mmCIF file of C-alpha atoms in Angstrom:
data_model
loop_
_atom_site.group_PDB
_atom_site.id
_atom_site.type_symbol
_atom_site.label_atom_id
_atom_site.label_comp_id
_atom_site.label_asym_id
_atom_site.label_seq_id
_atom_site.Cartn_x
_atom_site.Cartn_y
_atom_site.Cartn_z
ATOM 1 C CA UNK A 7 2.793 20.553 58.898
ATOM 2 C CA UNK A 8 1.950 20.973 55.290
ATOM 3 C CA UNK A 9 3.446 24.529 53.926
ATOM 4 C CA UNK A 10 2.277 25.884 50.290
ATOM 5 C CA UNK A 11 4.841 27.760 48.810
ATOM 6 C CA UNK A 12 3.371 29.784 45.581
ATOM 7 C CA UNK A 13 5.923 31.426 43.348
ATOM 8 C CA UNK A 14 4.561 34.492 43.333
ATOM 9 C CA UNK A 15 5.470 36.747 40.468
ATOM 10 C CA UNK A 16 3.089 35.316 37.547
ATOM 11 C CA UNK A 17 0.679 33.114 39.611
ATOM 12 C CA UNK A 18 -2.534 33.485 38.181
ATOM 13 C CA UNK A 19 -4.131 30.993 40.963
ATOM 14 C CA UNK A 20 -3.123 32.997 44.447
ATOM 15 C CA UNK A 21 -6.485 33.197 45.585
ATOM 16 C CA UNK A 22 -7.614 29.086 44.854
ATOM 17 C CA UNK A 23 -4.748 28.808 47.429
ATOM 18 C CA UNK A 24 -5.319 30.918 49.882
ATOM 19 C CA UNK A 25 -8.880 29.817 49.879
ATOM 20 C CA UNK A 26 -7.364 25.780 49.873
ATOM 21 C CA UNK A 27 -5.355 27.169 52.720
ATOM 22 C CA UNK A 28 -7.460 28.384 55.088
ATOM 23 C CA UNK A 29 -10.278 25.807 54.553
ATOM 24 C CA UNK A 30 -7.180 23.126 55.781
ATOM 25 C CA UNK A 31 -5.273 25.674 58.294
ATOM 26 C CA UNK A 32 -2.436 25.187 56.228
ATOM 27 C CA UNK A 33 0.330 28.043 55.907
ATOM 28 C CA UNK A 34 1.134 29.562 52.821
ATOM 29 C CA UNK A 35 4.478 31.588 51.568
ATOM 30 C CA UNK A 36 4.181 33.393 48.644
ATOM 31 C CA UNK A 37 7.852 33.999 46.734
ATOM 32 C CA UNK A 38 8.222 37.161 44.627
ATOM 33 C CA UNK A 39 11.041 39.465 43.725
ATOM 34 C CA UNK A 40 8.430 42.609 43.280
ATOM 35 C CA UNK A 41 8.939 43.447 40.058
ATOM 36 C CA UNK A 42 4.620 43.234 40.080
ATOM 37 C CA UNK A 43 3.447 43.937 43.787
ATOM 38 C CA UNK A 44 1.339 41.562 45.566
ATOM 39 C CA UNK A 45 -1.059 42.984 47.341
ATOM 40 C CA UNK A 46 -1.065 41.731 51.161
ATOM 41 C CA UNK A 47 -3.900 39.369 51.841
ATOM 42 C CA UNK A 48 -4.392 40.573 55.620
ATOM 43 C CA UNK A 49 -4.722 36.223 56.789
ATOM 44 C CA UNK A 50 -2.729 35.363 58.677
ATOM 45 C CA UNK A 51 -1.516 32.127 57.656
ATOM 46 C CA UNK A 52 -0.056 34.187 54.750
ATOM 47 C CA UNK A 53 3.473 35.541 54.401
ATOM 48 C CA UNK A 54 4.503 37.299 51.534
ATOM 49 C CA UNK A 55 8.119 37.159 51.056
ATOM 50 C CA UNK A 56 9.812 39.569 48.807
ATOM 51 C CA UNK A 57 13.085 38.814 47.547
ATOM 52 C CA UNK A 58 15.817 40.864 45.449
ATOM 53 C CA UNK A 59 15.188 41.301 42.069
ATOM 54 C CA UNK A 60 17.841 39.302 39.735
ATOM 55 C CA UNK A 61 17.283 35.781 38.004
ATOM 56 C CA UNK A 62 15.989 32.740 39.796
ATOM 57 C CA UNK A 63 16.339 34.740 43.587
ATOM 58 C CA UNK A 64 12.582 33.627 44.145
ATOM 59 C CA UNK A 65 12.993 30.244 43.111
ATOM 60 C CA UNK A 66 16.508 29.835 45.191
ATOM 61 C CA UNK A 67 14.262 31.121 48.330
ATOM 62 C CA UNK A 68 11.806 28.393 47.857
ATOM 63 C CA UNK A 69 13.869 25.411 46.612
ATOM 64 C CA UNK A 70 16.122 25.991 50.134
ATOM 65 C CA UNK A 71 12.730 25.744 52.496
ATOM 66 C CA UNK A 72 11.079 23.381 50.347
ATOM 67 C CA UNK A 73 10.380 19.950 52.713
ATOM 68 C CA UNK A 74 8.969 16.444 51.442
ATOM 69 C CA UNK A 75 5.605 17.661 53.527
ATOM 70 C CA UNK A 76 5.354 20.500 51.113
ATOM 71 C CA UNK A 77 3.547 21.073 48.191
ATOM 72 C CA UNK A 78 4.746 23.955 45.586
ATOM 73 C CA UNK A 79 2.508 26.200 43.651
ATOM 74 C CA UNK A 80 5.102 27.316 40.324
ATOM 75 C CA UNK A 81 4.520 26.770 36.249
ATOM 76 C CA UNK A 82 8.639 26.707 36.578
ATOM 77 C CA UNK A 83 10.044 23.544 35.589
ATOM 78 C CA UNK A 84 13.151 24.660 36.781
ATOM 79 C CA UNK A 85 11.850 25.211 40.058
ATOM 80 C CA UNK A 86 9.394 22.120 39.951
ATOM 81 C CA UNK A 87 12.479 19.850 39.228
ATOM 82 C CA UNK A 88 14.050 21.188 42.381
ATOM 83 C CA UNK A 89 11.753 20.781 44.978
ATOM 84 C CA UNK A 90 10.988 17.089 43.365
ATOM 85 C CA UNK A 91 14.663 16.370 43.583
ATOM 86 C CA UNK A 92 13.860 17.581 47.553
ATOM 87 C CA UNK A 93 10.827 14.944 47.700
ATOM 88 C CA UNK A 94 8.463 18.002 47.750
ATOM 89 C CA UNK A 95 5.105 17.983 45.733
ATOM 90 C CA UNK A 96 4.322 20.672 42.868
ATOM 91 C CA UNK A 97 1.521 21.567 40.389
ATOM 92 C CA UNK A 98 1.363 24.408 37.864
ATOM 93 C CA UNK A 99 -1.450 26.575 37.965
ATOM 94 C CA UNK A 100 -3.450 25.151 35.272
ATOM 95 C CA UNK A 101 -3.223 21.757 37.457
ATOM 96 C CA UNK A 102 -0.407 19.774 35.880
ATOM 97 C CA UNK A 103 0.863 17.802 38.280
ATOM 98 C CA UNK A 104 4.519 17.672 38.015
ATOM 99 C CA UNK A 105 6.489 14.008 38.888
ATOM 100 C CA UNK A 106 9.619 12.491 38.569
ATOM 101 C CA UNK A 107 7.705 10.667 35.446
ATOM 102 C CA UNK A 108 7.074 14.177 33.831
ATOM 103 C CA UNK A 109 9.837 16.295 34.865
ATOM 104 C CA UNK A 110 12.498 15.496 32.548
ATOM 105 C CA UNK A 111 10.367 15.477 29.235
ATOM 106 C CA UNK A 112 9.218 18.891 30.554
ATOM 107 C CA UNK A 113 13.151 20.456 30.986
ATOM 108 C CA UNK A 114 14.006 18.765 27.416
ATOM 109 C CA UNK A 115 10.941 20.425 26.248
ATOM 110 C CA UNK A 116 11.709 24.144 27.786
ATOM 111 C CA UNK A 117 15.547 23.209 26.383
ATOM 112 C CA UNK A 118 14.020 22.934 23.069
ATOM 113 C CA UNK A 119 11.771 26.095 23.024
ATOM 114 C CA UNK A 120 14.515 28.095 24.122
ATOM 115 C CA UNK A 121 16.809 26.474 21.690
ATOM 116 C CA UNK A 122 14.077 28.173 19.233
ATOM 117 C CA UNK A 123 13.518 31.320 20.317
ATOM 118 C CA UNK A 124 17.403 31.680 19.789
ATOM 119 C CA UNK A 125 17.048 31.237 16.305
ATOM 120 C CA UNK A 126 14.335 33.754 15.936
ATOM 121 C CA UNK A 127 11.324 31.507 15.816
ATOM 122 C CA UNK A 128 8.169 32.318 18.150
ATOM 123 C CA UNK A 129 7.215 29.453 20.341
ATOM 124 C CA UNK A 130 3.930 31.611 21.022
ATOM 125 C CA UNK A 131 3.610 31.948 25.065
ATOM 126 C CA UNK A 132 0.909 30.095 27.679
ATOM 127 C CA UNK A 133 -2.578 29.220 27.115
ATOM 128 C CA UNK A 134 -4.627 31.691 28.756
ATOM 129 C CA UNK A 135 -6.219 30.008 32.092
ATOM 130 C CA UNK A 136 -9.344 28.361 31.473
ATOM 131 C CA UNK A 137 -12.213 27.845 34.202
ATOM 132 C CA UNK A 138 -11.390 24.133 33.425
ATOM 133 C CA UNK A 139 -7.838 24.762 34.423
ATOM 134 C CA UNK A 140 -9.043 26.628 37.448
ATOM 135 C CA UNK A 141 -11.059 23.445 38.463
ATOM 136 C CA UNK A 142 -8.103 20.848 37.514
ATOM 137 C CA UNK A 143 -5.417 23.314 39.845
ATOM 138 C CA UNK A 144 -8.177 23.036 42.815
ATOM 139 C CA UNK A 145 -8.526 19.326 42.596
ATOM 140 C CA UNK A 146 -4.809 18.761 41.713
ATOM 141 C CA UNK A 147 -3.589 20.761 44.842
ATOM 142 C CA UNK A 148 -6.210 19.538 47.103
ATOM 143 C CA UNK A 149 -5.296 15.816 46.116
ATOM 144 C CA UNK A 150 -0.966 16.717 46.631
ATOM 145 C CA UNK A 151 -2.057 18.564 50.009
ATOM 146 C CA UNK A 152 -3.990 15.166 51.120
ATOM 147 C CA UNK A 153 -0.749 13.518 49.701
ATOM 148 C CA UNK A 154 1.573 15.072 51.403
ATOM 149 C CA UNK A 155 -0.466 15.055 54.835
ATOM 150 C CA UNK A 156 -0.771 11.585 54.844
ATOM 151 C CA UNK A 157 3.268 11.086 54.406
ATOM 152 C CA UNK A 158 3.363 13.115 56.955
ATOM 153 C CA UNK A 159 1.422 11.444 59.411
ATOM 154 C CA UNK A 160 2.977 7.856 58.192
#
């Protein structure tokens, strides 16, 4: 079966995928280390998994689960290039899918911003989250979800 996996601390799209979720039965784990607290959702194909604060604990959690049948919810590239090395799906919340295409362009990228911000420069942060966004993350996660069921089944 199809698991989402939603790294939880800064996800601004929680509630598309529970509501993604339940429409397809699918369970869904969502990955923080609780420095913000995520309210319970009270479904029960939800389980909120709370790991020890400390750098990249969240993203360990999911990247050692993480199946080729799964789909992962993160903005991380980091964490997006780990469960694509694992032949797992992911999108960022404002519907970027990430691929072995993008991925590497994306960690040069990151490489390079933080290679500014070391020198002082501001790199500004993300774009807030449009409606548009909102719509390209539902269709986006809908279409890796499909995706991934079909490999599945095959």
């Amino acid at each position: 079966m199809t698991t989402l996996y939603i790294d939880g601390d800064a996800c601004p799209v929680r509630d598309e995928v529970y509501r993604v979720a339940d429409r397809l039965g699918l369970p869904v784990f969502v990955v923080a280390n609780g420095s913000r607290p995520i309210r319970p959702t009270g479904r029960p194909n939800v389980t909120m998994i709370t790991v020890e604060a400390g750098a990249d604990i969240a993203d360990d959690w999911i990247a050692e689960r993480v199946t080729r049948a799964d789909v992962c919810i993160t903005s991380d590239i980091p964490l997006a290039s780990r469960c694509l090395a694992k032949g797992a799906r992911a999108v960022a919340s404002n519907g970027k899918v990430w691929t072995p295409d993008n991925i590497g362009s994306a960690l040069a990228g990151r490489e390079i911003g933080r290679h500014l911000r070391e020198m002082g420069l501001n790199t500004g942060g993300p774009a807030p989250l449009t409606k548009q966004d909102r719509s390209h993350f539902l269709s986006a996660l809908d279409t890796l979800v499909r995706a991934a069921q079909r490999e599945r089944i095959a």
